[in-house]
Short mmCIF file of C-alpha atoms and ligand atoms in Angstrom, two decimals:
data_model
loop_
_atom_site.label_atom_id
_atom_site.label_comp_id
_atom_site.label_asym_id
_atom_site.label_seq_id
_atom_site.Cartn_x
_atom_site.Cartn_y
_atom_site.Cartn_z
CA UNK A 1 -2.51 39.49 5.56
CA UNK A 2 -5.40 37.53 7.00
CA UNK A 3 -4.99 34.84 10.16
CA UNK A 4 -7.56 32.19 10.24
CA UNK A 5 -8.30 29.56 13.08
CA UNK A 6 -7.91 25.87 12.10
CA UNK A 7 -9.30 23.78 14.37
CA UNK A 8 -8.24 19.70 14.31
CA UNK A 9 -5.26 21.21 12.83
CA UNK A 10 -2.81 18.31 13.99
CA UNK A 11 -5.10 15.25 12.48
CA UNK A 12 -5.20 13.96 9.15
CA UNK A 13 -6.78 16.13 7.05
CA UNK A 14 -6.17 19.69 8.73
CA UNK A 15 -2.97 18.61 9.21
CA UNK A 16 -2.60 18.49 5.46
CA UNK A 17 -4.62 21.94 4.94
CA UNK A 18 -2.16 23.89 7.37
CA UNK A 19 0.65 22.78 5.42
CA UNK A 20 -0.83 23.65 2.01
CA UNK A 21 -1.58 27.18 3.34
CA UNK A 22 1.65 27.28 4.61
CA UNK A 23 3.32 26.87 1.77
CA UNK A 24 0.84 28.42 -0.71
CA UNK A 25 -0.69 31.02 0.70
CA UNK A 26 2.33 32.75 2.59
CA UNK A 27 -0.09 35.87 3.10
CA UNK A 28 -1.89 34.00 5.83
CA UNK A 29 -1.62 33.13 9.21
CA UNK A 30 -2.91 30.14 10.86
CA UNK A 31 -3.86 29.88 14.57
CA UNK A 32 -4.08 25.62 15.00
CA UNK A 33 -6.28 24.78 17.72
CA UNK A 34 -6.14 21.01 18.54
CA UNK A 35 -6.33 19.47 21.77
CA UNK A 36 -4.38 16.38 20.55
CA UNK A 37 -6.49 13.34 21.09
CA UNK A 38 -5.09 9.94 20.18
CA UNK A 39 -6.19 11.23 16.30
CA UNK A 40 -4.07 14.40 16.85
CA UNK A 41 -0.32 14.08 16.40
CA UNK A 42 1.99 17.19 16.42
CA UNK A 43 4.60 15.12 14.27
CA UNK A 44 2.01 15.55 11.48
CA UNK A 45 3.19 19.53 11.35
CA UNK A 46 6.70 18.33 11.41
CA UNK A 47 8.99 21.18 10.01
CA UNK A 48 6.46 23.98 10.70
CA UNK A 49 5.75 24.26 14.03
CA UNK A 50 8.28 27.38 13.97
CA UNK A 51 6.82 28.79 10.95
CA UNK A 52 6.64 32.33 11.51
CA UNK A 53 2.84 32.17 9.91
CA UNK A 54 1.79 29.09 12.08
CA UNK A 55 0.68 29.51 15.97
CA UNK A 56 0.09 25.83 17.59
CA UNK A 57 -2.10 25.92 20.47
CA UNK A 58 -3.33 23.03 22.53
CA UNK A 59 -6.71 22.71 23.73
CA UNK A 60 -10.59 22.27 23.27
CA UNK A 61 -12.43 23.79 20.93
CA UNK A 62 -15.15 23.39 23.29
CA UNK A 63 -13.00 25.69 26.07
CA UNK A 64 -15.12 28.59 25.31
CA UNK A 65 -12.31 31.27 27.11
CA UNK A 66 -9.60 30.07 25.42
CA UNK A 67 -11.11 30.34 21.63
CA UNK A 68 -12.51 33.70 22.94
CA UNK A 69 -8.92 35.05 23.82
CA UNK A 70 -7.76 33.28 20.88
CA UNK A 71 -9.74 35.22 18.65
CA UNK A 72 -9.12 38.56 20.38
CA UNK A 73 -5.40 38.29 20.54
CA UNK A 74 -4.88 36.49 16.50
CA UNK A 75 -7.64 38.82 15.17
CA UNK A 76 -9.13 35.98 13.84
CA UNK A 77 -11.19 36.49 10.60
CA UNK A 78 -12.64 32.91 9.37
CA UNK A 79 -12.62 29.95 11.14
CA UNK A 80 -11.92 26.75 9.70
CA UNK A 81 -13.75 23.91 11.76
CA UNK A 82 -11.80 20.68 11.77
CA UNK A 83 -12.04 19.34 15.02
CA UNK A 84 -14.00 16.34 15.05
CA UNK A 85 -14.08 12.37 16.40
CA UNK A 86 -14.07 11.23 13.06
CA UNK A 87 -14.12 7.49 12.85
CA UNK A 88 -16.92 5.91 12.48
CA UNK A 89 -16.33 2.40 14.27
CA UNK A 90 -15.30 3.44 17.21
CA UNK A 91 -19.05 5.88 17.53
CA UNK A 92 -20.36 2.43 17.47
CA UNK A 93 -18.29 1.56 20.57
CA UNK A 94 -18.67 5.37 22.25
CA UNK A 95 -21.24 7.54 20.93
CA UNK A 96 -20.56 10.11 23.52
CA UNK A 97 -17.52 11.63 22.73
CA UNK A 98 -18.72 12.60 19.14
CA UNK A 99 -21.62 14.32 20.68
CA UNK A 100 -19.21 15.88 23.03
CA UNK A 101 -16.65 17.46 20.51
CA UNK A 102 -18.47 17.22 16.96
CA UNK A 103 -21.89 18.88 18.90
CA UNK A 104 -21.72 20.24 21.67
CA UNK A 105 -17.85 21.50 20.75
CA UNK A 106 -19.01 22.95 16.99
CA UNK A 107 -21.91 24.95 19.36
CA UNK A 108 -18.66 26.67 21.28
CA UNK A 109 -16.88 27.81 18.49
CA UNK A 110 -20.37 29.07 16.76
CA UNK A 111 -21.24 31.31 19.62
CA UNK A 112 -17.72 32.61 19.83
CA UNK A 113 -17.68 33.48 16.09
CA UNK A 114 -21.04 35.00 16.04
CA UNK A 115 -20.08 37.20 19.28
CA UNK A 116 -17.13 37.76 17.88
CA UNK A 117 -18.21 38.79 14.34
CA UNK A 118 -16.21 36.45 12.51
CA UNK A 119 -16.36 37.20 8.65
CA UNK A 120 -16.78 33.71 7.55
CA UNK A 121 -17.07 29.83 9.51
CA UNK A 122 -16.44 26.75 7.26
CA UNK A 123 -17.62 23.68 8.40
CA UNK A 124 -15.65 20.55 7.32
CA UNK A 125 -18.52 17.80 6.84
CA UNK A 126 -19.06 14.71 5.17
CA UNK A 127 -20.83 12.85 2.69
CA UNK A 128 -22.12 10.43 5.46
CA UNK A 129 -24.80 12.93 6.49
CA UNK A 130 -26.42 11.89 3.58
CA UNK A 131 -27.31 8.22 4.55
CA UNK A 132 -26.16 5.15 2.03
CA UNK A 133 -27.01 5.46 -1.87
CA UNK A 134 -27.86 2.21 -4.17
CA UNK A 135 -26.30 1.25 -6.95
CA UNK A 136 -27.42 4.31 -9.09
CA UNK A 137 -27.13 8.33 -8.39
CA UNK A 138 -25.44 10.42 -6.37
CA UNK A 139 -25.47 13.06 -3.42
CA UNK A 140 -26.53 16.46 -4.55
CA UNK A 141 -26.41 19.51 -1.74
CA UNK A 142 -30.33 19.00 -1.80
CA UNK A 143 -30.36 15.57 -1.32
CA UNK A 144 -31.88 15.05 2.11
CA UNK A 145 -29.84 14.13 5.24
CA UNK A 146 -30.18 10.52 6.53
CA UNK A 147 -26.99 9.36 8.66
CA UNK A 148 -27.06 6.41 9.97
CA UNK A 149 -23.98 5.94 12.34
CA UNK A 150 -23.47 8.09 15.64
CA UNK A 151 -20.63 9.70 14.01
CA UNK A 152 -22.45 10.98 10.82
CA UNK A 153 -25.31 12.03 13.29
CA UNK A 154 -22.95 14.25 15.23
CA UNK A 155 -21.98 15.40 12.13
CA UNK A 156 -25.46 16.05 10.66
CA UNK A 157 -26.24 17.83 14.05
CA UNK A 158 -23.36 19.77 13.78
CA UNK A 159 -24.37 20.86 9.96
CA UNK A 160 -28.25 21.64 10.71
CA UNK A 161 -26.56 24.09 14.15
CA UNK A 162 -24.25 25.77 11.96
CA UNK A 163 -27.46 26.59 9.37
CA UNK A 164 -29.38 28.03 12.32
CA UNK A 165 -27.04 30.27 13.24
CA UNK A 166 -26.63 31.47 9.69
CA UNK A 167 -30.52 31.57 9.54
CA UNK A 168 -31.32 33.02 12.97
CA UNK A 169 -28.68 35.52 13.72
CA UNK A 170 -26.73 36.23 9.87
CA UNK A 171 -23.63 34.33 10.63
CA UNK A 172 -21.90 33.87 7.54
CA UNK A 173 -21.19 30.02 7.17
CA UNK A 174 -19.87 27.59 4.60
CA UNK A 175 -20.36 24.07 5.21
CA UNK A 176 -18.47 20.98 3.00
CA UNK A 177 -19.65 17.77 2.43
CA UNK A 178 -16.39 15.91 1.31
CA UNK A 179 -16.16 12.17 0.49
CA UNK A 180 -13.57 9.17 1.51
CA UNK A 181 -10.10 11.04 1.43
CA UNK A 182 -6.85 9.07 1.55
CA UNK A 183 -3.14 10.53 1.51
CA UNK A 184 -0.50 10.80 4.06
CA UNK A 185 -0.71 11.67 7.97
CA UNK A 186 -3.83 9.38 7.67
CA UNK A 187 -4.33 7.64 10.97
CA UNK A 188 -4.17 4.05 10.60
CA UNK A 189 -7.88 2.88 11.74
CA UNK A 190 -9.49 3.90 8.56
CA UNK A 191 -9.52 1.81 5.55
CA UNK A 192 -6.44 2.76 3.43
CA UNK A 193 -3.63 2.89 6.02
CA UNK A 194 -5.18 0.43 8.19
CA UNK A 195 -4.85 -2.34 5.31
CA UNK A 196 -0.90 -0.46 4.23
CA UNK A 197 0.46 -1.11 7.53
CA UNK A 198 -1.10 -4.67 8.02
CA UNK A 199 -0.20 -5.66 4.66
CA UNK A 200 3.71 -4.39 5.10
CA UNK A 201 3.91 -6.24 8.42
CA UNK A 202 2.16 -9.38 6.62
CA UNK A 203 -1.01 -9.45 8.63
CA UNK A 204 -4.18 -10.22 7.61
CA UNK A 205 -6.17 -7.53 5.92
CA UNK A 206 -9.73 -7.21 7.58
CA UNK A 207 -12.89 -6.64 5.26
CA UNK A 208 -15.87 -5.77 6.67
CA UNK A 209 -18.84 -8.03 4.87
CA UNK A 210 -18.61 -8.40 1.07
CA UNK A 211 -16.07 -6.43 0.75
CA UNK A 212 -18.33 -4.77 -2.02
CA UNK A 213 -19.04 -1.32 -0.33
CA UNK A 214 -18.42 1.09 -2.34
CA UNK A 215 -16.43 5.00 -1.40
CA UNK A 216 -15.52 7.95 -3.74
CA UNK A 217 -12.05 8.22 -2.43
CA UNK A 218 -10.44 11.81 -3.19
CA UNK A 219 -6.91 12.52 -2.46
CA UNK A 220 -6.45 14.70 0.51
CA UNK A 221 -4.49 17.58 -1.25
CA UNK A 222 -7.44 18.10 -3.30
CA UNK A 223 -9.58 18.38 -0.64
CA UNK A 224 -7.81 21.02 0.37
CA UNK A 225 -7.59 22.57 -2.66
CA UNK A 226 -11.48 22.71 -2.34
CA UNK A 227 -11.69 23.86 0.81
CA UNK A 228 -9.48 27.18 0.06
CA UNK A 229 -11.53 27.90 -2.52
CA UNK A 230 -14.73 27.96 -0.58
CA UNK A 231 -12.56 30.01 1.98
CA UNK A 232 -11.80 32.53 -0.65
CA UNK A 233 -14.34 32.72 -3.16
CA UNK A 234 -17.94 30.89 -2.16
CA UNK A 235 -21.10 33.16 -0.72
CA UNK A 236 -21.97 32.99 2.60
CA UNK A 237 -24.68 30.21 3.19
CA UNK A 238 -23.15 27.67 0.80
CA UNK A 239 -22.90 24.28 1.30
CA UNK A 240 -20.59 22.64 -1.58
CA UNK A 241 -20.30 19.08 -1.93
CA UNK A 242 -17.04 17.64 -2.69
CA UNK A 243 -15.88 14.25 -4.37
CA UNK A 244 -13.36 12.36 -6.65
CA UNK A 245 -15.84 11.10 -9.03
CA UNK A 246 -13.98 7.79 -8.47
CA UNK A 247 -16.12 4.83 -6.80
CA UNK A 248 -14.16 1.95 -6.07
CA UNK A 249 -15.58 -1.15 -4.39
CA UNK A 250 -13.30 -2.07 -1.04
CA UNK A 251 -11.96 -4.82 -2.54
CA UNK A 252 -10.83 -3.04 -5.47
CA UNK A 253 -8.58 -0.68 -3.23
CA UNK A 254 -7.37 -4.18 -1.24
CA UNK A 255 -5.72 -5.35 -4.20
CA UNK A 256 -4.56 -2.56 -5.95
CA UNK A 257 -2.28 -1.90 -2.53
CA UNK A 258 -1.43 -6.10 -2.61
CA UNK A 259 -0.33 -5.64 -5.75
CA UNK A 260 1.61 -2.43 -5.17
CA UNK A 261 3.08 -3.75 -2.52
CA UNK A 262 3.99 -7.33 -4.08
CA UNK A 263 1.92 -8.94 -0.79
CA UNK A 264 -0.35 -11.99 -1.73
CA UNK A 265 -4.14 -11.65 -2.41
CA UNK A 266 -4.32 -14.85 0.69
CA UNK A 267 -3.96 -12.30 2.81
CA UNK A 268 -7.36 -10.94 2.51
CA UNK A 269 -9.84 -12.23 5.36
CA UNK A 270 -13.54 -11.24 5.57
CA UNK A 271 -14.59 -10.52 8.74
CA UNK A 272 -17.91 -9.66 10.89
CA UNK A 273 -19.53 -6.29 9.23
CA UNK A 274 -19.63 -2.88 10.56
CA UNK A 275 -23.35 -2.40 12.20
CA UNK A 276 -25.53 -0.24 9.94
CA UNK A 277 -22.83 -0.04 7.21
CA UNK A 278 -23.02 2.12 4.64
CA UNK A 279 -23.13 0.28 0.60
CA UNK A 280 -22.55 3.26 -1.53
CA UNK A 281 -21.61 6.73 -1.32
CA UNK A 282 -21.28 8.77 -4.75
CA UNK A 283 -20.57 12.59 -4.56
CA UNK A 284 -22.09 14.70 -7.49
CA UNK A 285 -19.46 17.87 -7.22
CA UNK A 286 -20.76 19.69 -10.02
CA UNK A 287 -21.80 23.25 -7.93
CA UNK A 288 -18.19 23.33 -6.62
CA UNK A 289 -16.70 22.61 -10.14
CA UNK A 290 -19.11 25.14 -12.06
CA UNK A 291 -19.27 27.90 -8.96
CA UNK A 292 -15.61 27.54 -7.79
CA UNK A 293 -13.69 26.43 -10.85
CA UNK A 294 -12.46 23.48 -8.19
CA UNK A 295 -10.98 20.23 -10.30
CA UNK A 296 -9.55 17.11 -8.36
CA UNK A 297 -5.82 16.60 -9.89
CA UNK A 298 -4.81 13.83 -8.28
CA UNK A 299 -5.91 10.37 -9.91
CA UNK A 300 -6.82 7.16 -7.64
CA UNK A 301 -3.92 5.29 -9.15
CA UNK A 302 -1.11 8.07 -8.63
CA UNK A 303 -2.93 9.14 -5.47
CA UNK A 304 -2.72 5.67 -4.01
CA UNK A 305 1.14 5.24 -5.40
CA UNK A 306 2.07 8.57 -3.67
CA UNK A 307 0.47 7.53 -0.24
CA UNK A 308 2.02 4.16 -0.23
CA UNK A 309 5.50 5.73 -0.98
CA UNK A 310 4.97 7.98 1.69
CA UNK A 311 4.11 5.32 4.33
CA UNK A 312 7.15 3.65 3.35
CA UNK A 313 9.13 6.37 3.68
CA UNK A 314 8.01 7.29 7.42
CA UNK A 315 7.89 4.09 8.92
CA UNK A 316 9.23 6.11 12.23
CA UNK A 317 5.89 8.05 11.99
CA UNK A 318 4.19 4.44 11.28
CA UNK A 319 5.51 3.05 14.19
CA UNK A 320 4.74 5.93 16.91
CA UNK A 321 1.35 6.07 16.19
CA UNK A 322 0.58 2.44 16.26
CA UNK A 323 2.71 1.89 19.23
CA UNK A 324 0.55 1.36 22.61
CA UNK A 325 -2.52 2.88 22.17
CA UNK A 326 -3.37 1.76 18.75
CA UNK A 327 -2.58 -1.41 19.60
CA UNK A 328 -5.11 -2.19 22.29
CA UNK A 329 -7.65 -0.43 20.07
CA UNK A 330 -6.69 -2.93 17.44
CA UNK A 331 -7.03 -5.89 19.63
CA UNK A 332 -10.27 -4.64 21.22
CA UNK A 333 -11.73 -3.55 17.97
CA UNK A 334 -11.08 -6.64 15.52
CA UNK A 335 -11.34 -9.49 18.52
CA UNK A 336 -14.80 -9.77 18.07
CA UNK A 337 -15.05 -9.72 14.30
CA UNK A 338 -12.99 -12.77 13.48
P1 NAD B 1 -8.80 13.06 12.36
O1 NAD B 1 -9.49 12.18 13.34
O2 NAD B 1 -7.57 12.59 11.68
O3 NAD B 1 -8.41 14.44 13.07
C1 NAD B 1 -9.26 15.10 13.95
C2 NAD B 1 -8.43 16.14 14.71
O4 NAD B 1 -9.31 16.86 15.60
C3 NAD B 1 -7.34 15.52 15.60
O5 NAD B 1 -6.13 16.21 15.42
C4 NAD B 1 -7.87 15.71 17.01
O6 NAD B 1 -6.85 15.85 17.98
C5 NAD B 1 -8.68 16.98 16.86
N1 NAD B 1 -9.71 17.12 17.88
C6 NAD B 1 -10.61 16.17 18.26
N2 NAD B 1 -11.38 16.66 19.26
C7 NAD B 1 -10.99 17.95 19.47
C8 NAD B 1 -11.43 18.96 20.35
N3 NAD B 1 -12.42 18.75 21.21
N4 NAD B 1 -10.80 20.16 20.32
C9 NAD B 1 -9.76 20.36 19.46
N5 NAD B 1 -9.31 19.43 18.61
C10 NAD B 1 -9.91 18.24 18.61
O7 NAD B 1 -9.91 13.47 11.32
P2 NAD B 1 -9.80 13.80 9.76
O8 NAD B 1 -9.95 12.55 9.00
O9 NAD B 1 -8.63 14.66 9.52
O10 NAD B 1 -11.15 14.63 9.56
C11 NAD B 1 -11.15 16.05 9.75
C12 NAD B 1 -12.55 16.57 9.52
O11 NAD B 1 -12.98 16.25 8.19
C13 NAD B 1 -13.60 15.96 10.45
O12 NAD B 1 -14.50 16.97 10.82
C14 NAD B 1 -14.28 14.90 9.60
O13 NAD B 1 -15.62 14.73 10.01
C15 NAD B 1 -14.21 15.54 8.23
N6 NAD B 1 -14.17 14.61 7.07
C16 NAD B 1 -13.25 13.57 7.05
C17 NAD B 1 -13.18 12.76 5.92
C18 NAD B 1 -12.19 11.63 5.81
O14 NAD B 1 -12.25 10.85 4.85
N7 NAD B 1 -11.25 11.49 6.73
C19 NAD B 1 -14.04 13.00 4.83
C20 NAD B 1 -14.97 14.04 4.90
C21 NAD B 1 -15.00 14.85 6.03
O1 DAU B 2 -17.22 9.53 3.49
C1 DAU B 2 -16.49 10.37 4.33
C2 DAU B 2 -16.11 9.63 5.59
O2 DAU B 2 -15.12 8.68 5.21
C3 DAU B 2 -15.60 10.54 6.70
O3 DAU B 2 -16.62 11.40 7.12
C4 DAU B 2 -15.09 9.72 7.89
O4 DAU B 2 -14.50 10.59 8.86
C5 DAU B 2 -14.05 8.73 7.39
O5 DAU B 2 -13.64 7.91 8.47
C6 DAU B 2 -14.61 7.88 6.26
O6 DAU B 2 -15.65 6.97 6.74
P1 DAU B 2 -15.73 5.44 6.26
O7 DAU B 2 -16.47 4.68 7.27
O8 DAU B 2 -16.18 5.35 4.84
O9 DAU B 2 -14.15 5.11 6.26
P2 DAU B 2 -13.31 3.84 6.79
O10 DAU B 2 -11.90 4.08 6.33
O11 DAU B 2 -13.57 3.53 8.21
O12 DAU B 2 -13.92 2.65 5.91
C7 DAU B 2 -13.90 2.68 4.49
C8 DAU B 2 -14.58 1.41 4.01
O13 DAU B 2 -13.75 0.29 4.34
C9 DAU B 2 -15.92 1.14 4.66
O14 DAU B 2 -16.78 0.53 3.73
C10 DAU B 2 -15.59 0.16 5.78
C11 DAU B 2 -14.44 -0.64 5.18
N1 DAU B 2 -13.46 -1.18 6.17
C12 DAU B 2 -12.91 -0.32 7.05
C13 DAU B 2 -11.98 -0.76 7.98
C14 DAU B 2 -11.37 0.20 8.97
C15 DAU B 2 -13.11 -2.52 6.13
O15 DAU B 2 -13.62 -3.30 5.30
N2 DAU B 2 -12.19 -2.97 7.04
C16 DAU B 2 -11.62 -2.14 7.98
O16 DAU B 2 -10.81 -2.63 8.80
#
């Protein structure tokens, strides 16, 4: 029996993880540590928040006491690290924040698990650290960092702390540099959902620019897949990157969901560009693949059918999240690009 500490537990993607250990792994516990920002939604643990295995706690992973006692009371072993402000428009709008939790918050739980002699600390990055690619190659773990957004600099930040304390004091870190995932419990500012939920309520479907950007989108249960297995098997002081080998252009994506959906291509409108926006990213997962025996199962097409089923089937979860809040962030965030 092992008990780890998620962190960002209740947002998309740990969400997703916590319910995949849950269910697979019934020989672990998981302490969930998420203070429950408007990205964190305890609906998204709906039907295991009295798992016997599953401890929800709210708060900050940058509340130093509270991670300390929760480490001391759970045992914790490995840490799982989450938590982040994770989109990147809005760290155009308010930088601050990201520094706040994705920083200065990833520098609490890194003292705490070095004091605390915590056998292993995963980072969950990104493939934004890396900067923008042209039309050829792809992101190796040596490829130098570049970000270019406040987000992916938090990020970056976050990456080159948790490598010093690996460095400087031994503390036995993995860190993951994932690409664009899509699935369900994805909130809906980011691309996929965002363009679902306009497109079922027949409202036009914003693209940034060209529309020609291209993402390696990798569905979210593979990601997690990917993660375990860096939990479980990788060295300390590995960083694995992590993709779908599947570039798709952001128009590409548009119409496949049009199409899925039966919604007319005239509901595509260009709009104003993201600052600083990123063309191309392209993952190159071969270490993970070769050193892990890690495969993505999930192909875009079914991956992309499966999410869309599942937003139509929890149109209650649809609607709470973009009820009030998301709705002035929609009208503040797309007023200006028209
Ligand atoms: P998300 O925004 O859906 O969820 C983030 C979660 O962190 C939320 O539940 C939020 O409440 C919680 N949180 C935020 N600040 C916190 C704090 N101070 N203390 C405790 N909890 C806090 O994000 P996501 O898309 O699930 O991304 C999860 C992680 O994966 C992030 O670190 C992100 O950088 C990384 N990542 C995301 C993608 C992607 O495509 N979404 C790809 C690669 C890497
Ligand atoms: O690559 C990994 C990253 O992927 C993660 O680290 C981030 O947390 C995650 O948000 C995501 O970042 P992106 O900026 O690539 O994702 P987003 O869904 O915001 O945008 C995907 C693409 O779609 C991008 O080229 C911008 C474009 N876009 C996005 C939105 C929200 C539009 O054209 N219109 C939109 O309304």
């Amino acid at each position: 029996m092992r008990t780890i500490l998620v962190t960002g537990g209740a947002g998309f993607i740990g969400a997703n993880f916590v319910r995949m250990v849950l269910e697979e792994h019934p020989d672990t516990t998981v302490v969930n540590l998420d203070v429950l920002t408007y990205a964190g939604n305890i609906e998204n643990l709906k039907g295991y928040t009295a798992n016997p295995n599953h401890v929800f706690v709210r708060g900050d992973i940058g509340d130093a006491a509270l991670v300390a006692g929760l480490m001391d009371k759970y045992k914790i072993g490995a840490v799982i690290n989450f938590a982040a402000e994770s989109h990147v428009d809005r760290s155009l709008v308010e930088p601050g924040v990201f520094i706040q939790t994705n920083v200065q918050g990833t520098l609490t739980l890194l003292k705490i698990a070095l004091e605390k002699k915590i056998e292993r600390f995963v980072q969950i990055s990104t493939d934004e650290v890396y900067g923008s690619l042209g039309p050829e190659g792809f992101f190796t773990e040596s490829t130098p960092l570049a970000p270019n957004s406040p987000y992916s600099a938090s990020k970056a930040a976050a990456d080159m702390l948790v490598r010093a304390f690996g460095h400087s004091w031994g503390l036995p870190y993995n860190i993951t540099r994932c690409s664009n995932n899509y699935g369900p419990y994805q909130f809906p500012e980011k691309m996929i959902p965002l363009m679902i939920n306009n497109a079922l309520n027949n409202k036009p479907l914003p693209v940034y620019g060209d529309g020609l950007y291209v993402r390696d989108w990798l569905y979210v249960y593979d990601h997690c897949t990917a993660i375990w297995k860096v939990l479980t098997k990788a060295p300390a002081g590995t960083i694995y990157n992590i993709g779908g080998n599947n570039e798709k252009t952001n128009l590409e994506v548009i119409r496949l969901i049009l199409n899925r959906l039966g919604k007319p291509h005239s509901l595509i409108h260009h709009v104003k560009d993201r600052p600083g926006h990123d063309r191309r990213y392209a993952i190159d997962s071969a270490k993970i693949m070769k050193e892990l025996d890690w495969r993505p199962t999930v192909t875009f097409e079914e991956g992309v059918n499966r999410t869309i089923d599942w937003y139509l089937a929890n149109t209650d979860w649809l609607k709470h999240v973009v009820s009030g809040q998301y709705q002035q962030y929609y009208e503040s965030m797309y007023a200006n690009r028209r």
